Coordinates of C-alpha atoms in Angstrom, one line a residue:
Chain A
X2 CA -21.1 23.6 11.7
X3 CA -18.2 22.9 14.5
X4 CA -16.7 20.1 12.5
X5 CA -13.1 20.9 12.6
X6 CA -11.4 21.2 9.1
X7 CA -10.5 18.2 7.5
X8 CA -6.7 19.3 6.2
X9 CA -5.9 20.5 9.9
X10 CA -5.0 16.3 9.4
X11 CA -2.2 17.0 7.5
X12 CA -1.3 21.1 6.6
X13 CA 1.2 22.0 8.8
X14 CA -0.5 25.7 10.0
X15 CA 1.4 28.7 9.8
X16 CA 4.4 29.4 13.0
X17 CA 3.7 26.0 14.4
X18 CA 7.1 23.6 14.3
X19 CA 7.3 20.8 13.1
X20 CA 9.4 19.1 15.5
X21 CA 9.8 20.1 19.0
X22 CA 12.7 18.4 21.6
X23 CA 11.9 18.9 25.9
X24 CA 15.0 16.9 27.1
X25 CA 13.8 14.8 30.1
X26 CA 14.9 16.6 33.9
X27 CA 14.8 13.6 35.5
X28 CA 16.5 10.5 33.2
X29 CA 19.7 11.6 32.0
X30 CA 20.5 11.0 27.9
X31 CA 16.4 11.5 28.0
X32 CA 14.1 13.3 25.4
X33 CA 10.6 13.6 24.4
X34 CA 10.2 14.4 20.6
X35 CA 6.8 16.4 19.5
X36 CA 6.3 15.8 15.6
X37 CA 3.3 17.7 14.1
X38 CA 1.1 16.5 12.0
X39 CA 2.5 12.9 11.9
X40 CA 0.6 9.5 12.6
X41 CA 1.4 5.9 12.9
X42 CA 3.1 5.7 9.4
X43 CA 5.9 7.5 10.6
X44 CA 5.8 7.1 14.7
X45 CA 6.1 3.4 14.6
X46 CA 8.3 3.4 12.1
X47 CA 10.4 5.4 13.8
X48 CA 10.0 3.6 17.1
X49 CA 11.6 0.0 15.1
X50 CA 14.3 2.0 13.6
X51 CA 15.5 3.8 17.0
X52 CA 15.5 0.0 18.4
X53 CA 17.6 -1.4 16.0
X54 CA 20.5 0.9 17.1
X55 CA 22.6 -0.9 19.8
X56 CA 22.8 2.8 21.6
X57 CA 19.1 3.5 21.6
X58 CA 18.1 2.4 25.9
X59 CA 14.4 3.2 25.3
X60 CA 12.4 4.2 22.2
X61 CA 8.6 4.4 22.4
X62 CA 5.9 6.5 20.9
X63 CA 2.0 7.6 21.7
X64 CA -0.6 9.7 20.0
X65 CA -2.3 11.2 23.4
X66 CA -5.8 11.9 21.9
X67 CA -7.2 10.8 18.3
X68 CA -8.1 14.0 17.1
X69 CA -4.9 15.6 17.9
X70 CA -3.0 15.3 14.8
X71 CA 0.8 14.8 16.7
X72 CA 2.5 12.0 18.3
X73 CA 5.0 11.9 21.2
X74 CA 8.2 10.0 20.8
X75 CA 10.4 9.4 24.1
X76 CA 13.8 8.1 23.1
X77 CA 16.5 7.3 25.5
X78 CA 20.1 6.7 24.8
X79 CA 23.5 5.5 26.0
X80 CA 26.1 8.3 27.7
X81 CA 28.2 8.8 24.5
X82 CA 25.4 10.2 22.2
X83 CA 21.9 12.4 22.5
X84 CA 18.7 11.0 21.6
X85 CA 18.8 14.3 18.9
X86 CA 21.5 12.5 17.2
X87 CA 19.8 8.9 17.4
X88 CA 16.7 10.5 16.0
X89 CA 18.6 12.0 13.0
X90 CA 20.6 8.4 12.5
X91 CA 17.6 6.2 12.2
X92 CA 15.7 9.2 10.2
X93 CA 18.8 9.1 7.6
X94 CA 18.8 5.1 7.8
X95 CA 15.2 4.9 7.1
X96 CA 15.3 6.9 4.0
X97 CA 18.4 4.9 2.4
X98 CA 16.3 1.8 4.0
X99 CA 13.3 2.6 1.8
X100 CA 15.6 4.2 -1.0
X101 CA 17.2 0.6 -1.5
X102 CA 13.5 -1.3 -1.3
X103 CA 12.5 0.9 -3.9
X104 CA 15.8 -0.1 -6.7
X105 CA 14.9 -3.7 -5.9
X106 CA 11.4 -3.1 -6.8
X107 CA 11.8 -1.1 -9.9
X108 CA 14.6 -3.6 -11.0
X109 CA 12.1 -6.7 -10.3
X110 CA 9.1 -5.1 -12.4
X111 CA 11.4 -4.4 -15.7
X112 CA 12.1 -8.3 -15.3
X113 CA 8.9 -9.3 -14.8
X114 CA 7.7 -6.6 -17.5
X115 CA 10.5 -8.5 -19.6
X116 CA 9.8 -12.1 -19.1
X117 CA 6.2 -11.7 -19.1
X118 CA 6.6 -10.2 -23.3
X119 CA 9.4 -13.3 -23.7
X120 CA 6.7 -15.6 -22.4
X121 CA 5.9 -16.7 -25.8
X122 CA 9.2 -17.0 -27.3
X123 CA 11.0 -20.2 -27.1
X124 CA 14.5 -19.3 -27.3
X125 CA 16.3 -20.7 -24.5
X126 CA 19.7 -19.2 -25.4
X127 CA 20.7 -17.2 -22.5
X128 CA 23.2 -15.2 -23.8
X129 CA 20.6 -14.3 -26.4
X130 CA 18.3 -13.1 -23.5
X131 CA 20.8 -11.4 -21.8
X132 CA 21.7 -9.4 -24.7
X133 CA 17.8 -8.2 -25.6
X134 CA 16.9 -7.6 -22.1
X135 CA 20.0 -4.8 -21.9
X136 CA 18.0 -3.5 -24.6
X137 CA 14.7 -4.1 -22.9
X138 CA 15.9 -2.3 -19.9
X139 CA 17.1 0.9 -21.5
X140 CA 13.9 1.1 -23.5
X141 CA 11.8 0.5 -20.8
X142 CA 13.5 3.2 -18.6
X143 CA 13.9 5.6 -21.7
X144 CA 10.6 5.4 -23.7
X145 CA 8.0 3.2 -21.9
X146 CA 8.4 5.3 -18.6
X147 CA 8.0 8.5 -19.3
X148 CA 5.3 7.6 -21.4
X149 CA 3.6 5.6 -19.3
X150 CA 1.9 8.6 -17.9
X151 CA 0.0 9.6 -20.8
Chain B
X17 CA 13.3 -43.7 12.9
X18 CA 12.4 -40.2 13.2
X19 CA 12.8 -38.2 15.7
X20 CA 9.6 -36.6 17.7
X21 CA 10.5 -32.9 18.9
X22 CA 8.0 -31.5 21.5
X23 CA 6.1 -29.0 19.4
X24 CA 4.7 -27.4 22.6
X25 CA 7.9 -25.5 23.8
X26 CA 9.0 -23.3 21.4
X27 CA 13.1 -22.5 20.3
X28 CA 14.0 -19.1 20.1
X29 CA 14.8 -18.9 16.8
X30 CA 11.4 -19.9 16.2
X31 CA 10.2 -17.3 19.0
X32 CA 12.0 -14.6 17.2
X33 CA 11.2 -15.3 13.1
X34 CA 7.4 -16.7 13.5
X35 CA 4.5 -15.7 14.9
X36 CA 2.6 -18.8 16.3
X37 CA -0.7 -19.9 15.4
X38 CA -2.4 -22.0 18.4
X39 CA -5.5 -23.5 18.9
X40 CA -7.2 -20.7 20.8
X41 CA -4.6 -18.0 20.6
X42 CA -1.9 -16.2 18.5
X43 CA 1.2 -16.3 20.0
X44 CA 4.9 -13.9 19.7
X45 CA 3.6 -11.9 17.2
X46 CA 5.5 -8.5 18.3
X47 CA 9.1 -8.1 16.3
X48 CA 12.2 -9.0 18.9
X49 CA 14.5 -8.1 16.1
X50 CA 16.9 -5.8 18.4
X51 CA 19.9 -5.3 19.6
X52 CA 20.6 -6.8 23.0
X53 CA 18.1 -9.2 22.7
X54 CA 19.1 -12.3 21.8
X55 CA 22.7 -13.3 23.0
X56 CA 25.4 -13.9 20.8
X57 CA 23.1 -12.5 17.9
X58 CA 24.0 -8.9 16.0
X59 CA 20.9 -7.1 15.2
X60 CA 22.3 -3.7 15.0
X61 CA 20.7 -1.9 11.4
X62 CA 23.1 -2.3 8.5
X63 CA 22.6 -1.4 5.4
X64 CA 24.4 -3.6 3.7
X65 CA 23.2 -6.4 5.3
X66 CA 19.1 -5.4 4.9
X67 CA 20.5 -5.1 0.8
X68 CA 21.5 -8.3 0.9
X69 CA 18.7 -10.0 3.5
X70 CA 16.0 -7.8 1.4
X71 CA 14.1 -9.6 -1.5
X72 CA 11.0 -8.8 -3.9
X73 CA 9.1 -10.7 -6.3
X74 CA 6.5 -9.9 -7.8
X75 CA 3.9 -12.6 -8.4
X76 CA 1.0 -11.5 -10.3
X77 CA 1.0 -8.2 -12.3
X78 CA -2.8 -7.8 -14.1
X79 CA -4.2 -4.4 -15.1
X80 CA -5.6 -3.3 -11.9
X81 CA -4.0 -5.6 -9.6
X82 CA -0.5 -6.5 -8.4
X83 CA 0.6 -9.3 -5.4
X84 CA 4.4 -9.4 -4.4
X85 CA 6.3 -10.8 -1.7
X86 CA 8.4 -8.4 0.3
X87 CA 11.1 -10.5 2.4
X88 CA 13.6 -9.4 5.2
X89 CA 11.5 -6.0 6.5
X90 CA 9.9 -5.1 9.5
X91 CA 5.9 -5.0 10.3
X92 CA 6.4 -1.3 11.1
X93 CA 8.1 -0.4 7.6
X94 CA 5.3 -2.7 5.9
X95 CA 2.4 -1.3 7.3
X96 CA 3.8 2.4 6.4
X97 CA 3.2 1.1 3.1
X98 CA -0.2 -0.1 3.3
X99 CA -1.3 3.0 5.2
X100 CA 0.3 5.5 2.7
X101 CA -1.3 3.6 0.0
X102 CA -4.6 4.1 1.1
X103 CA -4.2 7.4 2.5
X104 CA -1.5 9.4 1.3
X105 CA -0.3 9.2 -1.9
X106 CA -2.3 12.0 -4.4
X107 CA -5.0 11.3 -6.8
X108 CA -7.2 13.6 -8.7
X109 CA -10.7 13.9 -7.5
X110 CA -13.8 15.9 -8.2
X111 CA -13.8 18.5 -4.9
X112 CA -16.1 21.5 -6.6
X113 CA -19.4 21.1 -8.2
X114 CA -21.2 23.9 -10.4
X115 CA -24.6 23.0 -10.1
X116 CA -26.6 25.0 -13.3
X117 CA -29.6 23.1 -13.4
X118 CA -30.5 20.1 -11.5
X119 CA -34.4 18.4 -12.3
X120 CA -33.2 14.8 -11.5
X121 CA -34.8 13.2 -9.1
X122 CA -31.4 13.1 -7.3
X123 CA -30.8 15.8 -5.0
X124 CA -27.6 18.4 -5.8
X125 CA -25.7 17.4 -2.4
X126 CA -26.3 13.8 -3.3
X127 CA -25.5 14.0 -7.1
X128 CA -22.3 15.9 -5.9
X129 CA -21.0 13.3 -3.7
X130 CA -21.7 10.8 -6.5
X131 CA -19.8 13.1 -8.8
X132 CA -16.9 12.9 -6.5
X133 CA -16.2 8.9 -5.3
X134 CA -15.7 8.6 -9.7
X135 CA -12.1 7.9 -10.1
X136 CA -10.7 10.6 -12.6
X137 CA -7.5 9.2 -15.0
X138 CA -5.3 12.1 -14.3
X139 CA -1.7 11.9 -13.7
X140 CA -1.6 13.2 -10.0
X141 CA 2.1 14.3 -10.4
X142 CA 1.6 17.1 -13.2
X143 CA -0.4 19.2 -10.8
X144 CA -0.5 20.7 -7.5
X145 CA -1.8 20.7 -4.5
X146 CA -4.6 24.0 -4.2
X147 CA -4.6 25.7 -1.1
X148 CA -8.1 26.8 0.4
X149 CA -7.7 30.3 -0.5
X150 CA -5.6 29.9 -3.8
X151 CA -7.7 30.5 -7.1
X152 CA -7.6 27.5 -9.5
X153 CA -5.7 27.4 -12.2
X154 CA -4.5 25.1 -14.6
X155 CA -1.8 23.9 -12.9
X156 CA -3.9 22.7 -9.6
X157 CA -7.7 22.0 -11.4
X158 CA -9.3 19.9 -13.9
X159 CA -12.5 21.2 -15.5
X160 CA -15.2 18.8 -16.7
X161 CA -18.8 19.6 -18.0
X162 CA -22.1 17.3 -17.5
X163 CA -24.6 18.6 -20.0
X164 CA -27.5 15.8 -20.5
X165 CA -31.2 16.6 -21.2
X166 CA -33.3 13.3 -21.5
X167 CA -35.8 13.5 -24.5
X168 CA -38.3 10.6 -26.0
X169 CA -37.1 8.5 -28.3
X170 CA -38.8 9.7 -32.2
X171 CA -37.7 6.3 -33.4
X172 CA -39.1 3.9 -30.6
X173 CA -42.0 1.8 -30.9
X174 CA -45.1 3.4 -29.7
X175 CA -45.4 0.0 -27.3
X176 CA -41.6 0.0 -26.5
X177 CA -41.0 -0.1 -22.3
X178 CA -37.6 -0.5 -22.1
X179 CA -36.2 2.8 -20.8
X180 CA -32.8 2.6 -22.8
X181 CA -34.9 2.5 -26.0
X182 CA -37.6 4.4 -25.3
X183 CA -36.0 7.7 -24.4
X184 CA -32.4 9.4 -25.0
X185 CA -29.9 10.0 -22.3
X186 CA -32.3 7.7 -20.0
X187 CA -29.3 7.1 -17.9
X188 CA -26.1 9.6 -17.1
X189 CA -23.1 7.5 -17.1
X190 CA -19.6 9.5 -15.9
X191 CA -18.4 8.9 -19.6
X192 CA -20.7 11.7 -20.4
X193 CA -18.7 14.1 -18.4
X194 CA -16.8 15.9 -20.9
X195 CA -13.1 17.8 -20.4
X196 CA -12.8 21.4 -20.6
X197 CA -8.7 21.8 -20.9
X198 CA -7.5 25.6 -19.8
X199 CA -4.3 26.7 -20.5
X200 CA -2.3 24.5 -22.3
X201 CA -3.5 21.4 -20.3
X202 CA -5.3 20.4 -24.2
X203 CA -1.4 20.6 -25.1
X204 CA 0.1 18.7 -22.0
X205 CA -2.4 15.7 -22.1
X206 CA -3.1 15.3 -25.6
X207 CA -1.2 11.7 -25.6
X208 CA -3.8 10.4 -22.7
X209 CA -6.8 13.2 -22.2
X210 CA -8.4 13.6 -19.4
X211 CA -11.2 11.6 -18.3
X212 CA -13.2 9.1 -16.0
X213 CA -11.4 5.5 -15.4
X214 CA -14.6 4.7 -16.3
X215 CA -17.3 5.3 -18.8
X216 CA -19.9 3.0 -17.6
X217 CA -20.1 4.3 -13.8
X218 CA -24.0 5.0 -13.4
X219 CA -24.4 8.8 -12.3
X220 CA -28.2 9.6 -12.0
X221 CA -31.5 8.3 -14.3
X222 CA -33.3 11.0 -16.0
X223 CA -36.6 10.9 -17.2
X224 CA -37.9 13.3 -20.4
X225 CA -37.5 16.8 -19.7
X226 CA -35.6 16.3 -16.7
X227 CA -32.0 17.8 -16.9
X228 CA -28.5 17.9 -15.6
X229 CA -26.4 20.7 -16.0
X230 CA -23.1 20.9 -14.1
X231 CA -19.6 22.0 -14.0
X232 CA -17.4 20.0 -11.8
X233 CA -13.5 20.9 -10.7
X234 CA -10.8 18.1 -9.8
X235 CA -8.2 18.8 -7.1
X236 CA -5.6 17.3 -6.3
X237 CA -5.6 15.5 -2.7
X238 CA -5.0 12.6 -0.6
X239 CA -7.0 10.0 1.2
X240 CA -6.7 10.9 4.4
X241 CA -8.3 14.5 3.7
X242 CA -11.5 11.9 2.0
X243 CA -11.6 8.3 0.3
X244 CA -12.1 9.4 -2.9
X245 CA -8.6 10.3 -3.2
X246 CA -7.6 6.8 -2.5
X247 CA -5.5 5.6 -5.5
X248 CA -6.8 2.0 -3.9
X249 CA -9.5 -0.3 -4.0
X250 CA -7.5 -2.2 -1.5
X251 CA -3.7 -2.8 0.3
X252 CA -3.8 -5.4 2.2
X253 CA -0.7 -7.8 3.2
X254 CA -0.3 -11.3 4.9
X255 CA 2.2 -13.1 6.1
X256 CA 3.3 -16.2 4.5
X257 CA 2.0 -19.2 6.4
X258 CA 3.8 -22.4 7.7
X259 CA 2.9 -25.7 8.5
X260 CA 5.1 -27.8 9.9
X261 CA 4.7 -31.7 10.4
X262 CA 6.1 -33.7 13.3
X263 CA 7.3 -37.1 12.2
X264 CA 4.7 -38.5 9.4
X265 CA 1.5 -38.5 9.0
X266 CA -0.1 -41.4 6.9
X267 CA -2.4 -43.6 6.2
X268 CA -6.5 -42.8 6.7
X269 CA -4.8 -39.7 9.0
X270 CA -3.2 -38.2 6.0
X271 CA -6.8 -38.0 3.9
X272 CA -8.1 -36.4 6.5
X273 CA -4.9 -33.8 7.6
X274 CA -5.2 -33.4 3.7
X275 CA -9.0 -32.4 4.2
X276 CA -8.2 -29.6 6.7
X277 CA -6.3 -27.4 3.9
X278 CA -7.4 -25.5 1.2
X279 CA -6.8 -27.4 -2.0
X280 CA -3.2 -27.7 -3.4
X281 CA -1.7 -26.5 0.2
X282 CA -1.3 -30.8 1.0
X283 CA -0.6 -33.4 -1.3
X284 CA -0.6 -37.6 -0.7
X285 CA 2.3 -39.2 -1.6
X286 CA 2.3 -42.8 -1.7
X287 CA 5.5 -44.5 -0.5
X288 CA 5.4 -48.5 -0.4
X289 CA 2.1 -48.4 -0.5
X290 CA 1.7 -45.9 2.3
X291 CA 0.0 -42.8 2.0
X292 CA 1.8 -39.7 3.7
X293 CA 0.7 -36.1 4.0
X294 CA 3.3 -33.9 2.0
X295 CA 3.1 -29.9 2.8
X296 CA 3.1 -28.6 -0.7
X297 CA 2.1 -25.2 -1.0
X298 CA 1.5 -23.5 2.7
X299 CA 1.2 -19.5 0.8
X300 CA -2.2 -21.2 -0.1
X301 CA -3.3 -22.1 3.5
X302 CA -6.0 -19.4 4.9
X303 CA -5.0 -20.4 8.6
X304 CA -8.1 -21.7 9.4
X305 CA -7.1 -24.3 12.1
X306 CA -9.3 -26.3 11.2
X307 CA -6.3 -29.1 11.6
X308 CA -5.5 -28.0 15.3
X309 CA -9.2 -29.5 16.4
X310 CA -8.2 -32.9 16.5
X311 CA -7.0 -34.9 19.0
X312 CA -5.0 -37.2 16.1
X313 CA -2.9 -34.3 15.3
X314 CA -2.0 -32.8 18.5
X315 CA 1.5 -32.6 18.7
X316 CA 2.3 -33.5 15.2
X317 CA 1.0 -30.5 13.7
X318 CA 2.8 -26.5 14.4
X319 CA 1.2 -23.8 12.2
X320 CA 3.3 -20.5 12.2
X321 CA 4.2 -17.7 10.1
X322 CA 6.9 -16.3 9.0
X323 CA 7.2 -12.6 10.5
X324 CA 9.0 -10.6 7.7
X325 CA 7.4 -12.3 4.7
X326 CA 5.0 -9.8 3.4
X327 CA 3.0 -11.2 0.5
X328 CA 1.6 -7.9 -0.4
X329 CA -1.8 -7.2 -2.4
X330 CA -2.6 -4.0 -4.2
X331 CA -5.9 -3.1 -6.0
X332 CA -5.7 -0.2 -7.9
X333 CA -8.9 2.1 -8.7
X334 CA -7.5 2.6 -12.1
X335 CA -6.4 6.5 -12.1
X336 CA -2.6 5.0 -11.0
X337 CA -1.1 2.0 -12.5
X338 CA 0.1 -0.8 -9.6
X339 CA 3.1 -1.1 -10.3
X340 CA 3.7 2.4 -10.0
X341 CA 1.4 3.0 -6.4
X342 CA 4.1 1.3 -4.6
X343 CA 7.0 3.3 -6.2
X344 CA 5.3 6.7 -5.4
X345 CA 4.3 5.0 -1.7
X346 CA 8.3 4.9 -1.1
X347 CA 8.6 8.3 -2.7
X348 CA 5.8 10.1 -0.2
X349 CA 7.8 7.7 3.0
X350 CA 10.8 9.4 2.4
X351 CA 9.7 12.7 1.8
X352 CA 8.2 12.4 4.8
X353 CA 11.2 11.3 6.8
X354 CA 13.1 13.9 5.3
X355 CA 10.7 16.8 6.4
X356 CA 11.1 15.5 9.8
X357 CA 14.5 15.4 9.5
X358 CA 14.8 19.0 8.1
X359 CA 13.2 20.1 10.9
X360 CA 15.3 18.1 13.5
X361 CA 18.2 20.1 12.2
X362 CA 16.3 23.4 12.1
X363 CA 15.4 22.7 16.1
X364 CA 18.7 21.9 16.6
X365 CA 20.3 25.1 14.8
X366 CA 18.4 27.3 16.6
X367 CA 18.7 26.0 20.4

């Protein structure tokens, strides 16, 4: 059959870059970013972080055709940076962005974890519960963890 | 007294943090949250400040299911989530089936795709991805075995009719597929071995003499490659909805403003012997409009929501726990972002 191979979605074939820049002839401060093998998860993504820097002119993204697995990002910036530079700001924000999203979670489920086992207690001695849950926490991250995953 | 505001013109603070519900339409739903756009207002990124705007909590945490709220982050980042969720982040499915003997009445290709969509409990992170041409080994496949013959029953009833008690192995359910560790995989798994999420998951009905003989291989994978590598039933988020009263509303007008809500999203409160519409609990509201029909409430009635309040919803298929899918969601985001930024560098290097 001619149906074309389903991990051409996502496997990055061999020789083929992942990221290509053609710097615009016509806008100055102007480039068009190819990313292979990329969808929406990562173009629009990109496309708020690029806007939330104050140097960033222009940041928009398209996927030309549906079964072409690559999108096109056009970023335009301000005289006293590249859009090369923008791209690898917001790429570097996005990460510690995410990084920090994912503390707050992990903290928030060994509460919850916590407070749903204390549910039945009725101590209302907070010093009491401060003390336990220290001990909660580093058993959770030390034993319950790791073994979580059989 | 209190004082009437004009819900049909629209602040813009309210244009910039809520999307608005109308009648007919939904209104400034695309984020505005840049720089330059608002005067006087900083929204330059900041770390520090997104630490600080940023909150979770997590609301309901059940075997299979988990709903949190995600405040202070864009659609874009939020919808990442939901789309990694479903499609990227690795399970471990059945790709390869072995077919030995087959005499069901259900056809190989047919029994193989019912083989696949059964969610396999397999930690997805202690193996690896197999290339097309890469041989399996124990590090990148699982090996299970379906051996069932149906026979009669030598103990039923010579008038029985029930199926299930007049023959043996009537029905294949996936807890009959049985692992076959190689390597030291019986060594690495003994605490949780290797089987189906779960044993009652119908696989084909035999009938006596009929016979299923099968070898199946689970690879590693993701969703978007096929859905059966989905670690979710569902990701879904909303945004938490606002109603917003202009002035009071009481009397016979408040039963029926109350009437327009879900239960518990409005409550009558009776002050001097007046009843007034209180707005209790609008995360309950389903945004029906229903309210925004009548002509009684025009004008004292603004339904909105609020644009980075994610209450988020995730159903696990069982394989991954839920509070876990969203940790390893993050995990896949950033190594995404870094591959992309490995590469910027590498283009950069070599220009």
């Amino acid at each position: 059959m001619n149906a074309p191979d389903r991990f051409e979605l996502f496997v990055l074939p061999d020789g083929v870059k992942k990221l290509t820049i053609t710097p615009d002839t016509k806008i100055p401060n102007a480039a068009t970013f190819k990313v292979e093998k990329e969808d929406h998860t990562l173009a629009n993504m990109l496309r708020m972080q690029l806007l939330e820097d104050p140097k960033v002119l222009f940041a928009g993204y398209k996927m030309p055709h549906p079964l072409d697995h690559y999108f096109i990002l056009k970023v335009q910036t301000t005289p006293d940076t590249t859009p090369a530079h923008v791209l690898g700001n917001a790429l570097t924000e996005l990460i510690q962005n995410v990084g920090s999203m994912k503390n707050k979670f992990e903290v928030k489920r060994v509460l919850f974890c916590y407070f749903l086992l204390c549910n039945g207690t009725s101590s209302t001695i907070w010093a009491f519960h401060f003390f336990f849950f220290f001990f909660f926490y580093l058993a959770y991250h030390f034993f319950l963890l790791p073994g979580k995953f059989y | 007294m209190v004082t009437q505001k004009d819900f049909k013109h629209n602040d813009i603070e309210t244009l910039r943090s809520r999307v608005i519900v109308e009648r007919d339409r939904v209104t400034s739903t695309a984020s505005t949250d840049y720089p330059h756009n608002y005067p006087g207002l900083d929204l330059a990124f900041d770390l520090e400040k997104f630490k600080e705007n940023f909150k979770v909590k997590i609301n309901r945490l059940s075997k299979n299911e988990i709903e949190f709220d995600m405040v202070g982050i864009d659609a874009a980042i939020a919808n990442a989530f939901r789309r990694i969720l479903i499609a990227e982040v690795p399970t471990m499915a059945i790709s390869q089936v072995f077919v030995m003997n087959n005499t069901s009445v259900v056809v190989d290709e047919v029994l193989a795709h019912r083989l696949g969509l059964i969610p396999i409990l397999a930690d997805p992170t202690k193996f690896d991805f197999k290339a097309k041409e890469e041989t399996s080994t124990d590090i990148n496949t699982i090996v299970l075995r379906l051996n069932i013959r149906c026979k009669r029953n030598p103990n039923a009833s010579a008038t029985e009719t029930d199926p299930l008690k007049k023959y043996i192995h009537s029905t294949v359910y996936s807890g009959d597929l049985i692992w076959d560790p190689k390597g030291d995989q019986a060594e690495k798994f003994k605490d949780c071995p290797i089987k189906p999420v779960y044993d009652d998951i119908v696989i084909a009905k035999l009938r006596p003499g009929q016979e299923i003989d099968v070898e199946v291989h689970c690879e590693k994978g993701i969703g978007q490659d096929h859905a059966k590598w989905s670690p979710v039933a569902t990701a879904t988020y909303r945004l938490l909805p606002e109603i917003l009263i202009n002035g009071e509303i009481v009397g016979e007008d408040a039963v029926k403003f109350q009437s327009c809500f879900p239960e518990g999203v409005v409550d009558i409160v009776e002050e001097n012997g007046v009843k007034k519409a209180k707005v209790v609990n609008p995360r309950k509201d389903t945004v029906s409009r229903e309210v925004l029909r009548y002509p009684e409430f025009e004008n004292k009635v603004k339904l909105t929501r609020v644009r980075d309040h994610f209450i988020f919803t995730i159903e696990s298929v069982g394989s991954i726990e839920p509070q876990d899918l969203l940790v390893q969601a993050v995990q896949v985001l950033m190594d995404k972002c870094a591959q992309v930024k490995r590469a910027l560098q590498a283009t950069l290097q070599s220009d």
